[in-house]
Short mmCIF file of C-alpha atoms in Angstrom, two decimals:
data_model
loop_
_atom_site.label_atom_id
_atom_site.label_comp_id
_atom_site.label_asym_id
_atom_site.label_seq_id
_atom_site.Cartn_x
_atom_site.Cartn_y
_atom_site.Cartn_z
CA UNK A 18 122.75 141.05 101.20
CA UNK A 19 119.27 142.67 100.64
CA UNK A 20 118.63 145.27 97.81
CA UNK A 21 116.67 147.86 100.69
CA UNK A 22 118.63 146.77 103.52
CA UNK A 23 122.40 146.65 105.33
CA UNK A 24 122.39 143.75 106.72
CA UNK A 25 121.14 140.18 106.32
CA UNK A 26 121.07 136.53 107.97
CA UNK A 27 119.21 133.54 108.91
CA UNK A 28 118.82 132.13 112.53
CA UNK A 29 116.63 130.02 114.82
CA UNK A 30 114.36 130.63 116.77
CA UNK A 31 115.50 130.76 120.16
CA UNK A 32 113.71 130.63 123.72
CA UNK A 33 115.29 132.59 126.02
CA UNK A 34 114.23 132.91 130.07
CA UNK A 35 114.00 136.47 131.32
CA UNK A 36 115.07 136.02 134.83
CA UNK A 37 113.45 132.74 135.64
CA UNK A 38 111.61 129.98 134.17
CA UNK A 39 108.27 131.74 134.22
CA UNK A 40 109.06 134.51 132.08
CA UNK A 41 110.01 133.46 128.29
CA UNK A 42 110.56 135.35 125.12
CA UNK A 43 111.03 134.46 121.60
CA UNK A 44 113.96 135.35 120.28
CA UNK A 45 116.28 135.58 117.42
CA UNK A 46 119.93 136.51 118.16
CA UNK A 47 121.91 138.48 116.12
CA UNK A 48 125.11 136.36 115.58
CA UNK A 49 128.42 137.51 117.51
CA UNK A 50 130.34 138.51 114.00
CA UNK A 51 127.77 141.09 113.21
CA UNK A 52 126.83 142.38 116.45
CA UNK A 53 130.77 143.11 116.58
CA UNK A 54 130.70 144.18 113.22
CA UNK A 55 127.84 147.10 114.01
CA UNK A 56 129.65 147.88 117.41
CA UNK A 57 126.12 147.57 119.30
CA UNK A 58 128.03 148.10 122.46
CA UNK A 59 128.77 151.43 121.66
CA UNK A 60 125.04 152.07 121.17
CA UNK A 61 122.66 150.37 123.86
CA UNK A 62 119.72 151.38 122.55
CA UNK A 63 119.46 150.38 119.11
CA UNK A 64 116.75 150.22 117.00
CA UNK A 65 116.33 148.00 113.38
CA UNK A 66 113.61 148.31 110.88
CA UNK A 67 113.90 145.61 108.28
CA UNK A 68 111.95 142.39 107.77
CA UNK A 69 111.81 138.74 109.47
CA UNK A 70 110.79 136.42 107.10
CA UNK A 71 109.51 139.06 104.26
CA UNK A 72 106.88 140.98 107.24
CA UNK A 73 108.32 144.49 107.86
CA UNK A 74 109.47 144.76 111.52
CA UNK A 75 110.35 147.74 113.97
CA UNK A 76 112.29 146.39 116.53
CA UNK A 77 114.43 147.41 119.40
CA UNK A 78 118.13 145.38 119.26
CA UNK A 79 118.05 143.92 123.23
CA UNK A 80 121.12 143.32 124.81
CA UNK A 81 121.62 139.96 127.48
CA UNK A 82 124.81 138.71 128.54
CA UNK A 83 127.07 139.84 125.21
CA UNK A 84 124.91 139.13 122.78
CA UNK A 85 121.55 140.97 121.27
CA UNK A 86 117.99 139.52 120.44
CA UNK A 87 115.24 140.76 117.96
CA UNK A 88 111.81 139.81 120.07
CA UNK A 89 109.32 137.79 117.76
CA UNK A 90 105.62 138.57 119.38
CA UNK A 91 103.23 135.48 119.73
CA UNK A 92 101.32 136.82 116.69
CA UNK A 93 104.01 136.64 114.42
CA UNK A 94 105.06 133.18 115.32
CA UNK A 95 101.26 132.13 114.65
CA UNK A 96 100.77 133.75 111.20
CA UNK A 97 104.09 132.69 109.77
CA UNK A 98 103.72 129.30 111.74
CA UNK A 99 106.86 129.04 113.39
CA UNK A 100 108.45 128.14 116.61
CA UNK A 101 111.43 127.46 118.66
CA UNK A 102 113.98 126.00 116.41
CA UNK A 103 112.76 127.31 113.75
CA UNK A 104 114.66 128.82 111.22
CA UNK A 105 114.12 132.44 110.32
CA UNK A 106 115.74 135.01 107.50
CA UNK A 107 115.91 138.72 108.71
CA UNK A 108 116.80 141.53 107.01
CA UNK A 109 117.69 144.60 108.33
CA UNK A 110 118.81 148.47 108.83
CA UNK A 111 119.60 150.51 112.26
CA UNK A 112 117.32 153.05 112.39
CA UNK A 113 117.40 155.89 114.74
CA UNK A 114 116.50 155.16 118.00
CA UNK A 115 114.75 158.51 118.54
CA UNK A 116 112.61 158.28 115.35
CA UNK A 117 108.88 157.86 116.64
CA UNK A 118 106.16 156.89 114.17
CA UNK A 119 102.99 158.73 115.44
CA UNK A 120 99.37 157.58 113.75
CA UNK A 121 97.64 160.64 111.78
CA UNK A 122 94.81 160.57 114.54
CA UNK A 123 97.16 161.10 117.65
CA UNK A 124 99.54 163.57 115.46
CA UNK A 125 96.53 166.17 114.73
CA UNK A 126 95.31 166.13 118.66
CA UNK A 127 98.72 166.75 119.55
CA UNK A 128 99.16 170.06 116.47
CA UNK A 129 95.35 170.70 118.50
CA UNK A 130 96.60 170.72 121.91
CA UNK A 131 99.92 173.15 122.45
CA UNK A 132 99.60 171.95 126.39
CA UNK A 133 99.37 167.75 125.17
CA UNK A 134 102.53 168.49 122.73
CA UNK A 135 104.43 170.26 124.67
CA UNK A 136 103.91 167.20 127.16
CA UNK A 137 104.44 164.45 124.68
CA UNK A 138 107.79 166.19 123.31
CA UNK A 139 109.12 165.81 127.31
CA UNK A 140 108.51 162.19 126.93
CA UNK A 141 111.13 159.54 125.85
CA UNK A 142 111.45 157.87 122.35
CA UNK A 143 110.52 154.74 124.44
CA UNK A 144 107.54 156.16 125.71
CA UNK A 145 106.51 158.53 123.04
CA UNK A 146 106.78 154.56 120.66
CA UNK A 147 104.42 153.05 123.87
CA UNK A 148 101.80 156.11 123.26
CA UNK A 149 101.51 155.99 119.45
CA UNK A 150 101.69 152.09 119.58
CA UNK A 151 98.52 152.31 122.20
CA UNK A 152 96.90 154.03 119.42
CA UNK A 153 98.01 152.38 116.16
CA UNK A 154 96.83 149.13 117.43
CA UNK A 155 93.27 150.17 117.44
CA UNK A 156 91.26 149.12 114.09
CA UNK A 157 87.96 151.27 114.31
CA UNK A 158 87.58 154.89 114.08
CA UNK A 159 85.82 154.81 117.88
CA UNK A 160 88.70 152.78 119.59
CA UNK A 161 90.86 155.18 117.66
CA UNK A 162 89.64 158.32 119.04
CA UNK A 163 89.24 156.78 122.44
CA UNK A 164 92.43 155.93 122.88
CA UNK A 165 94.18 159.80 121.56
CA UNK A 166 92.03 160.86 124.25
CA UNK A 167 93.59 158.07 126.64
CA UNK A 168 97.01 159.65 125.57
CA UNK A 169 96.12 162.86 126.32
CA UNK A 170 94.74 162.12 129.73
CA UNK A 171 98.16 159.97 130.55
CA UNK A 172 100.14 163.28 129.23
CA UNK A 173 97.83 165.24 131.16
CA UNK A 174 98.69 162.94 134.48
CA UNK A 175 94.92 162.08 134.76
CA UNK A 176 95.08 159.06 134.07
CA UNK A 177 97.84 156.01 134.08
CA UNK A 178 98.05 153.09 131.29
CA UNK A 179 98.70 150.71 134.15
CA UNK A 180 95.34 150.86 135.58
CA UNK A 181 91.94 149.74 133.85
CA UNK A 182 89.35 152.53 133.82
CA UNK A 183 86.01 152.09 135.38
CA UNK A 184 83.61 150.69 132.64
CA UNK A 185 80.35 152.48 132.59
CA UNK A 186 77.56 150.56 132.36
CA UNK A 187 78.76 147.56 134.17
CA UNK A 188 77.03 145.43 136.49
CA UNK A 189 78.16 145.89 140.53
CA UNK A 190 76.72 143.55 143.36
CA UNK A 191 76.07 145.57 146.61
CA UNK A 192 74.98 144.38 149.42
CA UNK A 193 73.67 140.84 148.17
CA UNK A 194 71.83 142.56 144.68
CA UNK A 195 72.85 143.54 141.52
CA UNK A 196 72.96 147.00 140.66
CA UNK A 197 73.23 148.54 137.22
#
């Protein structure tokens, strides 16, 4: 057992089809002892925080068929190198599956905005986690701020995640010539 967390084992690397053939994850089950042992059933919608293979992870616990899977993204397969079969050691707490980590950026437009906060507090964990994530992932200061004001416009309903924006700038043929 880890020193900072409950729980602890080691376990392939699994592929596992999400309703056919064309749609795959990466997996790593939980084995059946512990996910009896933490009565998962009882709670659908865990959450874990812990480690795979030393990198700290923030995972939902996914239920199929009786038993639960960790997802492993793409990325984290090719920086540790891995793949199916693959063996992998993962460490782990539950962690509460309301708890939302929101980036410093997104945090002070929403203490700015009493309309955008009171919006983003009606929102689910789930999509409060798909908000912050949207911003988190950006690396420079102008992606960052681009993309709170993103949030705010999907809070806002102007805008929806699911669509690409217009890009300004960008080259449209009309009527057999280019057009900038």
């Amino acid at each position: 057992m880890s020193l900072y967390f409950d729980h602890e084992f080691n376990g392939p690397i699994e592929s596992h089809d999400v309703g056919s053939s064309r749609y795959r994850y990466t997996v790593v089950f939980l084995p059946d002892a512990l996910a009896t042992e933490l009565d998962l059933s009882a709670r659908p919608r865990s959450r874990m925080r812990g480690e795979i293979n030393d990198e700290p992870i923030d995972a939902g616990l996914t239920p199929v068929r009786g038993r639960w899977y960790i997802l492993l993204s793409k990325a984290f397969l090719k920086r540790h190198g891995l793949g199916v079969a693959d063996e992998v050691n993962v460490r782990f707490s539950l962690s509460d599956p309301q708890a939302v980590d929101v980036p410093k950026a997104l945090a002070q437009a929403l203490d700015n905005d009493v309309v955008a906060k009171a919006l983003w507090q009606e929102q689910t964990a789930g999509m409060q986690r798909g908000l912050a994530y949207r911003v988190s992932s950006a690396k420079r200061d102008a992606t960052i701020a681009a993309r709170v004001a993103e949030v705010l416009d999907v809070l806002r309903g102007k805008r929806s995640l699911r669509t690409k924006p217009a890009r300004v700038g960008r080259r449209v043929k009309r009527e057999g010539r280019e057009e900038k």
